[in-house]
Short mmCIF file of C-alpha atoms in Angstrom, two decimals:
data_model
loop_
_atom_site.label_atom_id
_atom_site.label_comp_id
_atom_site.label_asym_id
_atom_site.label_seq_id
_atom_site.Cartn_x
_atom_site.Cartn_y
_atom_site.Cartn_z
CA MET A 1 102.73 97.35 -21.54
CA ASN A 2 100.77 94.18 -22.18
CA LYS A 3 103.23 91.77 -23.80
CA PHE A 4 100.50 89.97 -25.74
CA VAL A 5 99.17 93.22 -27.23
CA VAL A 6 102.71 94.38 -28.06
CA CYS A 7 103.36 91.07 -29.83
CA LEU A 8 100.14 91.42 -31.85
CA VAL A 9 101.03 95.00 -32.83
CA LYS A 10 104.50 93.98 -33.97
CA ILE A 11 103.03 91.23 -36.12
CA GLY A 12 100.28 93.50 -37.42
CA ARG A 13 102.57 96.34 -38.41
CA SER A 14 104.77 94.04 -40.51
CA VAL A 15 101.62 92.98 -42.39
CA VAL A 16 100.27 96.52 -42.84
CA ARG A 17 103.51 98.31 -43.79
CA PRO A 18 103.46 97.40 -47.53
CA PHE A 19 100.06 99.10 -47.87
CA TYR A 20 101.31 102.38 -46.38
CA PRO A 21 104.82 102.82 -47.88
CA THR A 22 106.85 105.38 -45.97
CA LYS A 23 110.45 106.53 -46.32
CA VAL A 24 111.92 107.34 -42.91
CA TYR A 25 114.91 109.64 -42.47
CA GLY A 26 116.74 109.69 -39.15
CA GLU A 27 116.99 107.31 -36.22
CA ARG A 28 114.27 104.63 -36.23
CA VAL A 29 115.43 102.92 -33.03
CA ILE A 30 114.28 105.08 -30.13
CA PRO A 31 115.73 103.90 -26.79
CA ASN A 32 113.24 102.61 -24.23
CA LYS A 33 113.70 105.37 -21.70
CA LYS A 34 112.11 108.56 -20.38
CA CYS A 35 111.50 110.74 -23.41
CA LEU A 36 108.86 112.92 -25.05
CA VAL A 37 108.39 112.22 -28.75
CA VAL A 38 106.69 115.24 -30.38
CA GLY A 39 105.64 115.92 -33.94
CA ASN A 40 103.13 117.55 -36.26
CA HIS A 41 99.60 116.21 -36.57
CA VAL A 42 98.15 115.79 -40.07
CA SER A 43 95.85 112.77 -39.69
CA GLY A 44 94.43 110.25 -37.25
CA TRP A 45 96.94 107.75 -38.65
CA ASP A 46 99.94 109.63 -37.25
CA PRO A 47 100.50 107.46 -34.13
CA LEU A 48 100.02 104.31 -36.23
CA LEU A 49 102.39 105.54 -38.94
CA TYR A 50 105.06 106.28 -36.34
CA THR A 51 104.50 102.90 -34.68
CA MET A 52 104.62 101.06 -38.02
CA TRP A 53 107.90 102.54 -39.18
CA THR A 54 110.01 102.80 -36.03
CA LYS A 55 111.52 99.88 -34.13
CA ASN A 56 110.18 100.48 -30.64
CA ILE A 57 106.60 100.99 -29.46
CA ILE A 58 105.90 104.08 -27.38
CA SER A 59 102.79 105.29 -25.52
CA PHE A 60 100.94 107.93 -27.52
CA VAL A 61 98.34 110.40 -26.33
CA TYR A 62 95.08 109.96 -28.23
CA LYS A 63 91.59 111.46 -28.46
CA ALA A 64 89.38 109.92 -25.77
CA GLU A 65 86.49 109.43 -28.23
CA PHE A 66 88.37 106.44 -29.70
CA SER A 67 87.82 104.63 -26.39
CA LYS A 68 84.21 104.02 -27.46
CA SER A 69 85.52 101.14 -29.57
CA MET A 70 86.12 98.23 -27.19
CA PHE A 71 88.75 96.73 -29.47
CA LEU A 72 90.70 99.99 -29.82
CA LYS A 73 90.43 100.60 -26.08
CA TRP A 74 91.83 97.11 -25.44
CA VAL A 75 94.76 97.72 -27.80
CA PHE A 76 95.44 101.25 -26.56
CA ASP A 77 95.27 100.18 -22.91
CA GLY A 78 97.67 97.34 -23.69
CA LEU A 79 100.13 99.83 -25.19
CA GLU A 80 99.56 102.28 -22.30
CA PHE A 81 98.26 104.93 -24.67
CA VAL A 82 96.80 107.93 -22.82
CA PRO A 83 93.23 109.08 -23.63
CA VAL A 84 92.74 112.85 -23.51
CA ARG A 85 89.43 114.71 -23.42
CA ARG A 86 89.82 117.68 -25.70
CA GLY A 87 88.51 121.11 -24.83
CA GLU A 88 89.08 120.74 -21.10
CA VAL A 89 91.85 120.37 -18.55
CA ASP A 90 92.22 116.60 -18.28
CA MET A 91 94.00 115.99 -14.98
CA ASN A 92 93.80 112.20 -15.34
CA ALA A 93 95.70 112.38 -18.63
CA THR A 94 98.26 114.73 -17.08
CA LYS A 95 98.85 112.32 -14.19
CA CYS A 96 99.17 109.36 -16.57
CA ILE A 97 101.75 111.13 -18.73
CA LEU A 98 103.81 112.20 -15.72
CA ARG A 99 103.64 108.66 -14.32
CA LEU A 100 104.86 107.12 -17.58
CA LEU A 101 107.77 109.54 -17.78
CA LYS A 102 108.71 109.00 -14.15
CA ASN A 103 108.64 105.25 -14.84
CA ASP A 104 111.28 105.80 -17.52
CA GLN A 105 108.94 105.35 -20.50
CA ALA A 106 108.60 107.31 -23.74
CA VAL A 107 105.41 109.25 -24.47
CA GLY A 108 104.27 110.53 -27.87
CA LEU A 109 102.52 113.91 -28.10
CA PHE A 110 101.11 116.16 -30.83
CA PRO A 111 101.51 119.71 -29.45
CA GLU A 112 99.29 121.17 -32.19
CA GLY A 113 96.43 119.57 -30.27
CA THR A 114 94.32 118.77 -33.31
CA ARG A 115 94.84 117.66 -36.89
CA ASN A 116 96.23 120.35 -39.16
CA PRO A 117 94.58 120.49 -42.61
CA ASN A 118 97.43 122.64 -43.95
CA VAL A 119 100.39 120.26 -44.22
CA ASP A 120 102.65 123.05 -45.47
CA CYS A 121 102.95 124.72 -42.06
CA LEU A 122 102.59 124.10 -38.33
CA GLN A 123 99.76 125.23 -36.10
CA PRO A 124 100.60 127.02 -32.83
CA PHE A 125 101.85 124.52 -30.24
CA HIS A 126 100.16 124.04 -26.89
CA THR A 127 102.41 124.26 -23.83
CA GLY A 128 101.70 120.76 -22.49
CA ALA A 129 104.81 119.13 -23.97
CA ALA A 130 107.01 121.85 -22.48
CA LEU A 131 105.31 121.45 -19.09
CA PHE A 132 105.91 117.67 -19.00
CA ALA A 133 109.49 118.04 -20.21
CA LEU A 134 110.32 120.63 -17.56
CA LYS A 135 108.55 118.89 -14.68
CA THR A 136 110.32 115.59 -15.34
CA LYS A 137 113.49 116.92 -17.04
CA SER A 138 112.72 114.60 -19.94
CA PRO A 139 114.64 114.81 -23.22
CA ILE A 140 112.59 115.47 -26.36
CA ARG A 141 112.81 113.82 -29.76
CA PRO A 142 111.04 115.67 -32.61
CA PHE A 143 109.61 114.16 -35.77
CA TYR A 144 107.76 115.46 -38.81
CA ILE A 145 105.31 113.65 -41.12
CA TRP A 146 105.24 115.07 -44.63
CA ASP A 147 101.65 114.34 -45.64
CA LYS A 148 98.44 112.57 -44.67
CA THR A 149 98.72 108.80 -44.67
CA LYS A 150 96.90 107.33 -47.68
CA PHE A 151 96.43 103.73 -48.78
CA LEU A 152 99.25 102.70 -51.19
CA ARG A 153 100.52 106.29 -51.44
CA LYS A 154 104.19 106.98 -50.65
CA ASN A 155 104.76 109.15 -47.62
CA TYR A 156 107.82 110.49 -45.80
CA MET A 157 108.79 111.01 -42.18
CA ILE A 158 111.90 112.50 -40.60
CA ILE A 159 113.02 111.91 -37.01
CA GLY A 160 115.38 114.42 -35.43
CA ASP A 161 118.03 114.27 -32.76
CA GLU A 162 117.16 114.26 -29.09
CA PHE A 163 117.41 117.58 -27.23
CA THR A 164 116.58 118.96 -23.80
CA LEU A 165 115.15 122.16 -22.37
CA GLU A 166 117.92 122.44 -19.79
CA GLU A 167 118.25 126.20 -20.38
CA PHE A 168 114.88 126.50 -18.60
CA TYR A 169 115.52 124.06 -15.73
CA ASP A 170 116.53 126.77 -13.26
CA LYS A 171 113.56 129.01 -14.08
CA PRO A 172 110.08 128.96 -12.51
CA ILE A 173 107.57 126.98 -14.56
CA ASP A 174 105.26 129.91 -15.29
CA ARG A 175 103.46 131.14 -18.41
CA LYS A 176 106.48 133.03 -19.73
CA THR A 177 108.81 130.03 -19.32
CA LEU A 178 106.33 127.60 -20.87
CA GLU A 179 105.74 129.83 -23.88
CA ALA A 180 109.47 130.25 -24.47
CA ALA A 181 110.14 126.50 -24.06
CA THR A 182 107.23 125.68 -26.37
CA GLU A 183 108.71 127.93 -29.04
CA VAL A 184 111.96 125.96 -28.82
CA ILE A 185 110.06 122.70 -29.34
CA LYS A 186 108.09 124.09 -32.28
CA ASN A 187 111.26 125.42 -33.92
CA LYS A 188 112.87 121.97 -33.69
CA VAL A 189 109.91 120.37 -35.48
CA ASP A 190 109.85 123.20 -38.02
CA GLU A 191 113.56 122.67 -38.74
CA LEU A 192 112.72 119.07 -39.62
CA ARG A 193 109.88 120.26 -41.86
CA ASN A 194 112.21 122.57 -43.77
CA ARG A 195 114.93 119.92 -44.01
CA LEU A 196 112.57 117.26 -45.34
CA ASN A 197 111.01 119.67 -47.82
CA GLU A 198 114.46 120.59 -49.14
CA MET A 199 115.48 116.93 -49.51
CA LEU A 200 112.30 115.99 -51.32
CA SER A 201 112.39 119.07 -53.52
CA ALA A 202 115.94 118.16 -54.59
CA ARG A 203 114.62 114.75 -55.61
CA GLY A 204 111.72 116.25 -57.54
CA VAL A 205 109.08 114.90 -55.14
CA LYS A 206 105.90 116.96 -55.18
CA ARG A 207 102.88 116.93 -52.94
CA ARG A 208 99.76 115.31 -54.30
CA PRO A 209 97.00 117.68 -55.51
CA ARG A 210 94.61 118.66 -52.74
CA THR A 211 91.00 117.56 -53.02
CA LYS A 212 88.17 120.12 -53.06
CA LYS A 213 87.24 119.15 -49.51
CA GLU A 214 90.84 119.58 -48.35
CA ILE A 215 91.08 123.01 -50.02
CA GLU A 216 87.93 124.13 -48.21
CA LYS A 217 89.36 122.92 -44.90
CA ILE A 218 92.63 124.77 -45.55
CA LYS A 219 90.74 128.00 -46.31
CA ALA A 220 88.74 127.66 -43.10
CA TYR A 221 91.96 126.88 -41.19
CA ASN A 222 93.75 129.94 -42.61
CA GLU A 223 90.84 132.18 -41.67
CA LYS A 224 90.82 130.74 -38.16
CA GLN A 225 94.57 131.36 -37.88
CA ARG A 226 94.17 134.99 -38.95
CA THR A 227 91.47 135.50 -36.32
CA LEU A 228 93.60 133.78 -33.68
CA SER A 229 96.62 135.93 -34.55
CA LYS A 230 94.55 139.10 -34.08
CA GLN A 231 93.25 137.84 -30.72
CA LEU A 232 96.76 136.96 -29.53
CA ALA A 233 98.03 140.40 -30.59
CA VAL A 234 95.27 142.07 -28.58
CA GLN A 235 96.03 139.90 -25.55
CA LYS A 236 99.75 140.63 -25.85
CA ASP A 237 99.12 144.38 -26.02
CA ALA A 238 96.81 144.14 -23.01
CA ARG A 239 99.45 142.27 -20.98
CA ALA A 240 102.12 144.75 -22.00
CA GLY A 241 99.87 147.63 -20.92
CA GLY A 242 99.21 145.97 -17.58
CA GLU A 243 102.94 145.50 -16.90
CA GLU A 244 103.76 149.15 -17.49
#
């Protein structure tokens, strides 16, 4: 990482923190070592929120469109963030992530792949995080952000314990293995979601009312999920029929 950029980010986050108050549960000091940091994705602020409220700076994967801003590109390059082109197999991004992990660096990923308008649940996880973890035998540290980051609005984040996918290390890295390993990762993040919800509920903390625009997005998301579930069920039945 570029030391000058890192220094600027550390200064900047101390200035910005008061405007985005966040209560963090769990370990905020993540060791500088090979590790995949994975969590839910509720807004474009998620990497910044994580960077603001944890002690160390890690390299996050981000949407390549942000590279159009020369300033953001300069900052992201300095932090060794990895641009990813969505909707296609981005081999350059894959190589960059594997290189960072092999160089004993932490990488932040959002396995949902895109922002989730429904903060009360998780979208299906893509298998990329599992693939990187298995190829490099990297430990994984899950986190969960409670709500979208809003100016001067209290938010919450929980960071879980590190775990590995060692039960899959002696298996071939095929579709079946990746799907099973991905389910393990998703369950770890979901456990954090349930734990944080229980803690906040006990304290009487409630989610802010959704805006009309957010409600419309959630309805569209739910309809998309129902369609996706039907498609996956058909594909699963077709695979089962082919294996008989």
